[in-house]
Amino acid sequence: METWRAVATGLFVLGGLVMVLVAMAQVRDRKRTSHAEVVRAGVIGLAVVAVLATAIAFWLPSVVTWGVVAATAMAVFFITMMD
């Protein structure tokens, strides 16, 4: 695996995990949600991150890869800095 793929995958996984935690917190903050719904949101989020991380690590071209990483970084920045 090329070095840039390893770096991009690591950055995406880091940002993706933050996004999963934010999604789980948003589900938890809704009224009348159960623990199972929070866990379900976490499992779905982790599955999406795992699929995208695998695609970044092995298949996606560099322009698309860095675009996904940049979009994730911007999303993490705006979601965590708002409110």
mmCIF file with all atom_site columns, C-alpha atoms in Angstrom:
data_model
loop_
_atom_site.group_PDB
_atom_site.id
_atom_site.type_symbol
_atom_site.label_atom_id
_atom_site.label_alt_id
_atom_site.label_comp_id
_atom_site.label_asym_id
_atom_site.label_entity_id
_atom_site.label_seq_id
_atom_site.pdbx_PDB_ins_code
_atom_site.Cartn_x
_atom_site.Cartn_y
_atom_site.Cartn_z
_atom_site.occupancy
_atom_site.B_iso_or_equiv
_atom_site.pdbx_formal_charge
_atom_site.auth_seq_id
_atom_site.auth_comp_id
_atom_site.auth_asym_id
_atom_site.auth_atom_id
_atom_site.pdbx_PDB_model_num
ATOM 1  C CA . MET A 1 1  ? 0.000   0.000  0.000  1.00 0.00 ? 1  MET A CA 1
ATOM 2  C CA . GLU A 1 2  ? 1.273   3.442  -0.877 1.00 0.00 ? 2  GLU A CA 1
ATOM 3  C CA . THR A 1 3  ? 2.083   5.850  1.917  1.00 0.00 ? 3  THR A CA 1
ATOM 4  C CA . TRP A 1 4  ? -0.500  8.407  0.815  1.00 0.00 ? 4  TRP A CA 1
ATOM 5  C CA . ARG A 1 5  ? -3.229  5.761  1.000  1.00 0.00 ? 5  ARG A CA 1
ATOM 6  C CA . ALA A 1 6  ? -2.230  4.843  4.557  1.00 0.00 ? 6  ALA A CA 1
ATOM 7  C CA . VAL A 1 7  ? -2.223  8.498  5.615  1.00 0.00 ? 7  VAL A CA 1
ATOM 8  C CA . ALA A 1 8  ? -5.554  9.222  3.920  1.00 0.00 ? 8  ALA A CA 1
ATOM 9  C CA . THR A 1 9  ? -7.136  6.118  5.437  1.00 0.00 ? 9  THR A CA 1
ATOM 10 C CA . GLY A 1 10 ? -5.914  7.042  8.912  1.00 0.00 ? 10 GLY A CA 1
ATOM 11 C CA . LEU A 1 11 ? -7.194  10.595 8.624  1.00 0.00 ? 11 LEU A CA 1
ATOM 12 C CA . PHE A 1 12 ? -10.547 9.414  7.313  1.00 0.00 ? 12 PHE A CA 1
ATOM 13 C CA . VAL A 1 13 ? -10.954 6.823  10.074 1.00 0.00 ? 13 VAL A CA 1
ATOM 14 C CA . LEU A 1 14 ? -10.144 9.437  12.717 1.00 0.00 ? 14 LEU A CA 1
ATOM 15 C CA . GLY A 1 15 ? -12.696 11.861 11.302 1.00 0.00 ? 15 GLY A CA 1
ATOM 16 C CA . GLY A 1 16 ? -15.204 9.093  10.696 1.00 0.00 ? 16 GLY A CA 1
ATOM 17 C CA . LEU A 1 17 ? -15.055 7.949  14.304 1.00 0.00 ? 17 LEU A CA 1
ATOM 18 C CA . VAL A 1 18 ? -15.719 11.500 15.471 1.00 0.00 ? 18 VAL A CA 1
ATOM 19 C CA . MET A 1 19 ? -18.696 11.673 13.103 1.00 0.00 ? 19 MET A CA 1
ATOM 20 C CA . VAL A 1 20 ? -20.040 8.356  14.451 1.00 0.00 ? 20 VAL A CA 1
ATOM 21 C CA . LEU A 1 21 ? -19.798 9.633  18.014 1.00 0.00 ? 21 LEU A CA 1
ATOM 22 C CA . VAL A 1 22 ? -21.583 12.857 17.066 1.00 0.00 ? 22 VAL A CA 1
ATOM 23 C CA . ALA A 1 23 ? -24.339 10.876 15.337 1.00 0.00 ? 23 ALA A CA 1
ATOM 24 C CA . MET A 1 24 ? -24.762 8.663  18.384 1.00 0.00 ? 24 MET A CA 1
ATOM 25 C CA . ALA A 1 25 ? -24.974 11.729 20.638 1.00 0.00 ? 25 ALA A CA 1
ATOM 26 C CA . GLN A 1 26 ? -27.608 13.298 18.394 1.00 0.00 ? 26 GLN A CA 1
ATOM 27 C CA . VAL A 1 27 ? -29.687 10.110 18.495 1.00 0.00 ? 27 VAL A CA 1
ATOM 28 C CA . ARG A 1 28 ? -29.331 9.978  22.271 1.00 0.00 ? 28 ARG A CA 1
ATOM 29 C CA . ASP A 1 29 ? -30.510 13.593 22.615 1.00 0.00 ? 29 ASP A CA 1
ATOM 30 C CA . ARG A 1 30 ? -33.805 12.924 20.815 1.00 0.00 ? 30 ARG A CA 1
ATOM 31 C CA . LYS A 1 31 ? -36.825 12.435 22.994 1.00 0.00 ? 31 LYS A CA 1
ATOM 32 C CA . ARG A 1 32 ? -37.994 8.889  23.697 1.00 0.00 ? 32 ARG A CA 1
ATOM 33 C CA . THR A 1 33 ? -35.033 7.064  22.180 1.00 0.00 ? 33 THR A CA 1
ATOM 34 C CA . SER A 1 34 ? -33.878 3.771  23.558 1.00 0.00 ? 34 SER A CA 1
ATOM 35 C CA . HIS A 1 35 ? -30.369 2.517  24.123 1.00 0.00 ? 35 HIS A CA 1
ATOM 36 C CA . ALA A 1 36 ? -30.846 0.116  21.211 1.00 0.00 ? 36 ALA A CA 1
ATOM 37 C CA . GLU A 1 37 ? -31.422 3.004  18.795 1.00 0.00 ? 37 GLU A CA 1
ATOM 38 C CA . VAL A 1 38 ? -28.174 4.657  19.888 1.00 0.00 ? 38 VAL A CA 1
ATOM 39 C CA . VAL A 1 39 ? -26.301 1.381  19.436 1.00 0.00 ? 39 VAL A CA 1
ATOM 40 C CA . ARG A 1 40 ? -27.929 0.873  16.018 1.00 0.00 ? 40 ARG A CA 1
ATOM 41 C CA . ALA A 1 41 ? -26.802 4.341  14.917 1.00 0.00 ? 41 ALA A CA 1
ATOM 42 C CA . GLY A 1 42 ? -23.265 3.525  16.057 1.00 0.00 ? 42 GLY A CA 1
ATOM 43 C CA . VAL A 1 43 ? -23.170 0.178  14.264 1.00 0.00 ? 43 VAL A CA 1
ATOM 44 C CA . ILE A 1 44 ? -24.490 1.667  11.014 1.00 0.00 ? 44 ILE A CA 1
ATOM 45 C CA . GLY A 1 45 ? -22.027 4.550  11.250 1.00 0.00 ? 45 GLY A CA 1
ATOM 46 C CA . LEU A 1 46 ? -19.102 2.224  11.899 1.00 0.00 ? 46 LEU A CA 1
ATOM 47 C CA . ALA A 1 47 ? -20.129 0.041  8.958  1.00 0.00 ? 47 ALA A CA 1
ATOM 48 C CA . VAL A 1 48 ? -20.185 3.055  6.635  1.00 0.00 ? 48 VAL A CA 1
ATOM 49 C CA . VAL A 1 49 ? -16.794 4.208  7.906  1.00 0.00 ? 49 VAL A CA 1
ATOM 50 C CA . ALA A 1 50 ? -15.360 0.708  7.455  1.00 0.00 ? 50 ALA A CA 1
ATOM 51 C CA . VAL A 1 51 ? -16.615 0.423  3.867  1.00 0.00 ? 51 VAL A CA 1
ATOM 52 C CA . LEU A 1 52 ? -15.329 3.866  2.918  1.00 0.00 ? 52 LEU A CA 1
ATOM 53 C CA . ALA A 1 53 ? -11.992 3.276  4.664  1.00 0.00 ? 53 ALA A CA 1
ATOM 54 C CA . THR A 1 54 ? -11.552 0.038  2.719  1.00 0.00 ? 54 THR A CA 1
ATOM 55 C CA . ALA A 1 55 ? -12.382 1.823  -0.521 1.00 0.00 ? 55 ALA A CA 1
ATOM 56 C CA . ILE A 1 56 ? -9.888  4.570  0.299  1.00 0.00 ? 56 ILE A CA 1
ATOM 57 C CA . ALA A 1 57 ? -7.190  2.066  1.219  1.00 0.00 ? 57 ALA A CA 1
ATOM 58 C CA . PHE A 1 58 ? -7.478  -0.052 -1.920 1.00 0.00 ? 58 PHE A CA 1
ATOM 59 C CA . TRP A 1 59 ? -9.629  1.286  -4.776 1.00 0.00 ? 59 TRP A CA 1
ATOM 60 C CA . LEU A 1 60 ? -10.429 4.976  -4.926 1.00 0.00 ? 60 LEU A CA 1
ATOM 61 C CA . PRO A 1 61 ? -8.215  7.252  -7.030 1.00 0.00 ? 61 PRO A CA 1
ATOM 62 C CA . SER A 1 62 ? -6.192  9.914  -5.246 1.00 0.00 ? 62 SER A CA 1
ATOM 63 C CA . VAL A 1 63 ? -8.380  12.887 -6.190 1.00 0.00 ? 63 VAL A CA 1
ATOM 64 C CA . VAL A 1 64 ? -11.536 11.191 -4.908 1.00 0.00 ? 64 VAL A CA 1
ATOM 65 C CA . THR A 1 65 ? -9.743  9.934  -1.815 1.00 0.00 ? 65 THR A CA 1
ATOM 66 C CA . TRP A 1 66 ? -8.449  13.338 -0.784 1.00 0.00 ? 66 TRP A CA 1
ATOM 67 C CA . GLY A 1 67 ? -11.837 14.873 -1.598 1.00 0.00 ? 67 GLY A CA 1
ATOM 68 C CA . VAL A 1 68 ? -13.541 12.447 0.796  1.00 0.00 ? 68 VAL A CA 1
ATOM 69 C CA . VAL A 1 69 ? -10.918 13.131 3.472  1.00 0.00 ? 69 VAL A CA 1
ATOM 70 C CA . ALA A 1 70 ? -11.305 16.909 3.043  1.00 0.00 ? 70 ALA A CA 1
ATOM 71 C CA . ALA A 1 71 ? -15.108 16.687 3.138  1.00 0.00 ? 71 ALA A CA 1
ATOM 72 C CA . THR A 1 72 ? -14.913 14.621 6.324  1.00 0.00 ? 72 THR A CA 1
ATOM 73 C CA . ALA A 1 73 ? -12.535 17.117 7.915  1.00 0.00 ? 73 ALA A CA 1
ATOM 74 C CA . MET A 1 74 ? -14.812 20.031 7.024  1.00 0.00 ? 74 MET A CA 1
ATOM 75 C CA . ALA A 1 75 ? -17.874 18.192 8.341  1.00 0.00 ? 75 ALA A CA 1
ATOM 76 C CA . VAL A 1 76 ? -16.131 17.388 11.616 1.00 0.00 ? 76 VAL A CA 1
ATOM 77 C CA . PHE A 1 77 ? -14.993 21.001 11.958 1.00 0.00 ? 77 PHE A CA 1
ATOM 78 C CA . PHE A 1 78 ? -18.404 22.532 11.313 1.00 0.00 ? 78 PHE A CA 1
ATOM 79 C CA . ILE A 1 79 ? -20.393 20.022 13.367 1.00 0.00 ? 79 ILE A CA 1
ATOM 80 C CA . THR A 1 80 ? -18.135 20.243 16.393 1.00 0.00 ? 80 THR A CA 1
ATOM 81 C CA . MET A 1 81 ? -17.746 24.018 16.274 1.00 0.00 ? 81 MET A CA 1
ATOM 82 C CA . MET A 1 82 ? -21.436 24.851 15.805 1.00 0.00 ? 82 MET A CA 1
ATOM 83 C CA . ASP A 1 83 ? -23.809 25.350 18.739 1.00 0.00 ? 83 ASP A CA 1
#
